[in-house]
CSV table of C-alpha atoms in Angstrom, one decimal:
chain,number,residue,atom,x,y,z
A,1,UNK,CA,18.4,-68.9,-21.7
A,2,UNK,CA,16.8,-71.7,-19.7
A,3,UNK,CA,13.3,-70.8,-20.9
A,4,UNK,CA,14.6,-70.8,-24.5
A,5,UNK,CA,16.0,-74.3,-24.0
A,6,UNK,CA,12.7,-75.4,-22.6
A,7,UNK,CA,10.8,-74.1,-25.6
A,8,UNK,CA,13.2,-75.8,-28.0
A,9,UNK,CA,12.7,-79.1,-26.2
A,10,UNK,CA,8.9,-78.7,-26.5
A,11,UNK,CA,9.3,-77.9,-30.2
A,12,UNK,CA,11.5,-80.9,-30.8
A,13,UNK,CA,9.1,-83.2,-29.0
A,14,UNK,CA,6.2,-81.8,-31.0
A,15,UNK,CA,8.0,-82.2,-34.4
A,16,UNK,CA,9.2,-85.6,-33.5
A,17,UNK,CA,5.6,-86.7,-32.7
A,18,UNK,CA,4.1,-85.2,-35.8
A,19,UNK,CA,6.6,-86.7,-38.2
A,20,UNK,CA,6.8,-90.1,-36.7
A,21,UNK,CA,7.1,-92.9,-39.3
A,22,UNK,CA,7.7,-96.6,-39.0
A,23,UNK,CA,11.3,-96.0,-40.1
A,24,UNK,CA,11.9,-93.4,-37.5
A,25,UNK,CA,10.1,-95.0,-34.6
A,26,UNK,CA,13.0,-97.1,-33.7
A,27,UNK,CA,15.4,-94.1,-33.8
A,28,UNK,CA,13.1,-92.0,-31.7
A,29,UNK,CA,12.6,-94.8,-29.3
A,30,UNK,CA,16.3,-94.9,-28.7
A,31,UNK,CA,16.4,-91.1,-27.9
A,32,UNK,CA,16.0,-89.7,-24.4
A,33,UNK,CA,12.3,-89.2,-23.9
A,34,UNK,CA,11.1,-85.5,-24.2
A,35,UNK,CA,9.0,-85.5,-21.0
A,36,UNK,CA,12.0,-86.4,-18.9
A,37,UNK,CA,13.9,-83.4,-20.5
A,38,UNK,CA,11.0,-81.1,-19.8
A,39,UNK,CA,10.7,-82.1,-16.2
A,40,UNK,CA,14.5,-81.7,-15.7
A,41,UNK,CA,14.3,-78.2,-17.1
A,42,UNK,CA,11.3,-77.4,-15.1
A,43,UNK,CA,13.0,-78.6,-11.9
A,44,UNK,CA,16.0,-76.5,-12.7
A,45,UNK,CA,13.9,-73.4,-13.5
A,46,UNK,CA,12.0,-73.9,-10.3
A,47,UNK,CA,15.2,-74.0,-8.3
A,48,UNK,CA,16.5,-71.0,-10.2
A,49,UNK,CA,13.3,-69.0,-9.5
A,50,UNK,CA,13.4,-69.9,-5.8
A,51,UNK,CA,17.0,-68.8,-5.6
A,52,UNK,CA,16.1,-65.6,-7.5
A,53,UNK,CA,13.2,-64.9,-5.1
A,54,UNK,CA,15.6,-65.5,-2.1
A,55,UNK,CA,18.1,-63.1,-3.6
A,56,UNK,CA,15.4,-60.5,-4.3
A,57,UNK,CA,14.1,-60.8,-0.8
A,58,UNK,CA,17.6,-60.2,0.6
A,59,UNK,CA,18.2,-57.2,-1.7
A,60,UNK,CA,14.8,-55.8,-0.7
A,61,UNK,CA,15.6,-56.1,3.0
A,62,UNK,CA,19.0,-54.6,2.4
A,63,UNK,CA,17.5,-51.6,0.5
A,64,UNK,CA,14.9,-51.1,3.3
A,65,UNK,CA,17.7,-51.0,5.9
A,66,UNK,CA,19.7,-48.6,3.8
A,67,UNK,CA,16.6,-46.4,3.3
A,68,UNK,CA,16.0,-46.3,7.1
A,69,UNK,CA,19.6,-45.4,7.7
A,70,UNK,CA,19.3,-42.7,5.1
A,71,UNK,CA,16.2,-41.3,6.7
A,72,UNK,CA,18.0,-41.4,10.1
A,73,UNK,CA,20.9,-39.5,8.6
A,74,UNK,CA,18.5,-36.9,7.0
A,75,UNK,CA,16.9,-36.4,10.4
A,76,UNK,CA,20.2,-35.9,12.1
A,77,UNK,CA,21.2,-33.4,9.4
A,78,UNK,CA,18.0,-31.4,10.0
A,79,UNK,CA,18.7,-31.5,13.7
A,80,UNK,CA,22.2,-30.2,13.2
A,81,UNK,CA,20.9,-27.5,10.9
A,82,UNK,CA,18.4,-26.3,13.5
A,83,UNK,CA,21.1,-26.4,16.2
A,84,UNK,CA,23.4,-24.3,13.9
A,85,UNK,CA,20.7,-21.8,13.3
A,86,UNK,CA,20.0,-21.5,17.0
A,87,UNK,CA,23.7,-21.0,17.7
A,88,UNK,CA,23.8,-18.3,15.0
A,89,UNK,CA,20.9,-16.4,16.6
A,90,UNK,CA,22.5,-16.8,20.0
A,91,UNK,CA,25.8,-15.5,18.7
A,92,UNK,CA,24.1,-12.6,17.0
A,93,UNK,CA,22.3,-11.7,20.2
A,94,UNK,CA,25.6,-12.0,22.1
A,95,UNK,CA,27.4,-9.7,19.6
A,96,UNK,CA,24.6,-7.1,19.9
A,97,UNK,CA,24.7,-7.4,23.7
A,98,UNK,CA,28.5,-7.0,23.8
A,99,UNK,CA,28.4,-4.0,21.4
A,100,UNK,CA,25.9,-2.1,23.6
A,101,UNK,CA,26.7,-3.4,27.1
A,102,UNK,CA,28.3,0.0,28.1
A,103,UNK,CA,25.4,2.4,28.5
A,104,UNK,CA,25.4,5.3,31.0
A,105,UNK,CA,24.4,8.9,31.0
A,106,UNK,CA,24.3,11.9,33.4
A,107,UNK,CA,22.8,15.2,32.5
A,108,UNK,CA,21.5,18.4,34.2
A,109,UNK,CA,18.7,20.8,33.2
A,110,UNK,CA,20.6,24.0,32.1
A,111,UNK,CA,23.6,24.2,29.8
A,112,UNK,CA,24.5,27.5,31.4
A,113,UNK,CA,23.2,30.3,33.7
A,114,UNK,CA,20.3,29.9,36.2
A,115,UNK,CA,16.6,29.8,35.6
A,116,UNK,CA,13.3,28.7,36.9
A,117,UNK,CA,11.1,26.6,34.6
A,118,UNK,CA,7.3,26.5,35.0
A,119,UNK,CA,4.6,26.5,35.9
A,120,UNK,CA,2.9,24.8,32.9
A,121,UNK,CA,-0.7,23.9,32.4
A,122,UNK,CA,0.1,20.3,31.6
A,123,UNK,CA,2.8,17.7,32.5
A,124,UNK,CA,5.9,18.8,30.6
A,125,UNK,CA,8.9,16.7,29.6
A,126,UNK,CA,12.1,18.2,31.0
A,127,UNK,CA,14.9,18.5,28.5
A,128,UNK,CA,18.2,18.2,30.2
A,129,UNK,CA,20.6,20.2,28.1
A,130,UNK,CA,23.9,19.9,30.0
A,131,UNK,CA,25.4,16.5,29.1
A,132,UNK,CA,28.1,15.3,31.5
A,133,UNK,CA,28.2,11.7,30.3
A,134,UNK,CA,26.4,9.9,27.5
A,135,UNK,CA,28.2,6.6,26.9
A,136,UNK,CA,26.4,4.7,24.2
A,137,UNK,CA,24.5,7.8,23.1
A,138,UNK,CA,21.2,6.5,24.4
A,139,UNK,CA,20.1,9.8,25.8
A,140,UNK,CA,18.9,12.5,23.4
A,141,UNK,CA,19.6,16.1,24.7
A,142,UNK,CA,17.1,17.5,22.1
A,143,UNK,CA,14.1,15.6,23.4
A,144,UNK,CA,15.1,14.7,27.0
A,145,UNK,CA,14.4,11.1,26.4
A,146,UNK,CA,16.5,8.0,27.0
A,147,UNK,CA,16.0,5.1,24.5
A,148,UNK,CA,17.0,1.6,25.6
A,149,UNK,CA,19.3,0.2,22.9
A,150,UNK,CA,18.9,-3.4,24.2
A,151,UNK,CA,16.7,-5.5,26.4
A,152,UNK,CA,17.9,-5.4,30.0
A,153,UNK,CA,17.7,-4.0,33.5
A,154,UNK,CA,18.4,-0.2,33.9
A,155,UNK,CA,18.7,2.0,36.9
A,156,UNK,CA,17.5,5.7,36.8
A,157,UNK,CA,17.7,8.6,39.3
A,158,UNK,CA,16.5,12.2,39.0
A,159,UNK,CA,16.7,15.2,41.3
A,160,UNK,CA,14.5,18.3,41.1
A,161,UNK,CA,15.6,21.6,42.7
A,162,UNK,CA,13.3,24.5,43.7
A,163,UNK,CA,13.7,27.9,45.2
A,164,UNK,CA,10.7,29.4,47.0
A,165,UNK,CA,8.1,27.3,45.2
A,166,UNK,CA,6.5,23.9,45.1
A,167,UNK,CA,8.0,21.4,42.7
A,168,UNK,CA,7.0,17.9,41.6
A,169,UNK,CA,8.2,15.6,38.8
A,170,UNK,CA,7.6,12.0,37.8
A,171,UNK,CA,9.8,9.3,36.1
A,172,UNK,CA,8.0,8.0,33.0
A,173,UNK,CA,8.5,4.8,31.1
A,174,UNK,CA,6.9,5.1,27.7
A,175,UNK,CA,3.5,6.4,28.9
A,176,UNK,CA,3.5,5.0,32.4
A,177,UNK,CA,4.3,7.1,35.5
A,178,UNK,CA,6.7,5.1,37.6
A,179,UNK,CA,7.9,7.2,40.7
A,180,UNK,CA,7.1,10.8,41.6
A,181,UNK,CA,9.1,13.3,43.7
A,182,UNK,CA,7.7,16.4,45.5
A,183,UNK,CA,9.1,19.3,47.4
A,184,UNK,CA,7.5,22.4,49.0
A,185,UNK,CA,9.6,25.5,49.8
A,186,UNK,CA,8.0,28.8,50.6
A,187,UNK,CA,11.2,30.9,50.6
A,188,UNK,CA,14.3,28.8,50.6
A,189,UNK,CA,16.1,26.3,48.3
A,190,UNK,CA,15.2,22.6,48.4
A,191,UNK,CA,15.2,19.5,46.3
A,192,UNK,CA,13.6,16.1,46.0
A,193,UNK,CA,14.7,12.9,44.3
A,194,UNK,CA,13.5,9.5,43.2
A,195,UNK,CA,15.1,6.4,41.6
A,196,UNK,CA,14.0,3.1,40.0
A,197,UNK,CA,15.3,0.0,38.4
A,198,UNK,CA,13.3,-0.9,35.3
A,199,UNK,CA,13.2,-3.9,32.9
A,200,UNK,CA,13.3,-2.3,29.4
A,201,UNK,CA,12.8,-3.7,26.0
A,202,UNK,CA,14.9,-2.4,23.2
A,203,UNK,CA,13.2,0.9,22.0
A,204,UNK,CA,11.5,1.7,25.3
A,205,UNK,CA,11.9,5.3,26.4
A,206,UNK,CA,12.4,6.8,29.8
A,207,UNK,CA,12.2,10.5,30.7
A,208,UNK,CA,11.2,13.0,33.5
A,209,UNK,CA,8.0,15.1,33.4
A,210,UNK,CA,7.5,18.2,35.4
A,211,UNK,CA,4.2,18.1,37.1
A,212,UNK,CA,1.6,20.6,36.0
A,213,UNK,CA,1.5,23.9,37.9
A,214,UNK,CA,4.9,23.1,39.3
A,215,UNK,CA,8.3,24.9,39.0
A,216,UNK,CA,11.9,23.6,39.0
A,217,UNK,CA,15.1,25.6,39.4
A,218,UNK,CA,18.7,25.0,38.2
A,219,UNK,CA,21.9,26.9,38.0
A,220,UNK,CA,25.6,26.3,37.4
A,221,UNK,CA,25.7,24.1,40.5
A,222,UNK,CA,23.5,21.5,38.7
A,223,UNK,CA,20.6,20.9,41.2
A,224,UNK,CA,18.1,19.4,38.7
A,225,UNK,CA,19.6,16.3,37.2
A,226,UNK,CA,18.8,13.0,35.4
A,227,UNK,CA,21.0,9.9,35.3
A,228,UNK,CA,20.8,6.3,34.3
A,229,UNK,CA,22.8,3.3,33.3
A,230,UNK,CA,22.5,-0.3,32.1
A,231,UNK,CA,23.0,-2.8,34.9
A,232,UNK,CA,22.9,-6.0,32.7
A,233,UNK,CA,21.4,-7.2,29.5
A,234,UNK,CA,18.7,-9.9,29.2
A,235,UNK,CA,18.0,-12.1,26.2
A,236,UNK,CA,14.5,-12.4,24.8
A,237,UNK,CA,12.3,-14.7,26.8
A,238,UNK,CA,14.5,-14.5,29.9
A,239,UNK,CA,12.1,-12.8,32.3
A,240,UNK,CA,12.9,-12.6,36.0
A,241,UNK,CA,10.6,-14.0,38.7
A,242,UNK,CA,8.4,-11.4,40.5
A,243,UNK,CA,8.8,-13.3,43.8
């Protein structure tokens, strides 16, 4: 609007100058000079522009502050999302842990009768058929293997009986021999045992192997046995010190 007034004043001044006649000179002379009107408008426009610039600067600073605050809020939202996801994973792990925290089994070699097994030409997995306890169903009586359902510390024990023969067996974790037991009897009955506490990952297997060329004996008194239980669970990345 102010620019339009300025242009109109310039136009009036131009027309007044071009159409000047002796008759109108006196009338024009009595009017307010155009240059003064132009300068007044220019001063007003300059003041308006300065005020507009100040207002724009203020709005710009205000918008920058709002943008920073928005970025801060977005960062906080992302942090909270990460924390929620971590809590969900932790809760899931805790639920799994609680659902499998009761794990224990105790088995003996023969379901019934008495018998001597072996000798065999290679190490042979003993399949303990008589199940006394199998809480959590982690032991498989068809394969003789215990499969860890969750990461944690487990304790195992095994006993091997013999009658008039040498016997030897070894506790195995996956493919690794842990502890072995040995007994020599030329005529009488005897037994030997071993035990170990192992850190197992979910899916690790533990079983007992009869040593090659060895024998083991069992009857209804349950001389040859295998037992184990979960002591406590351990979350991923929580590894105990070896010291």
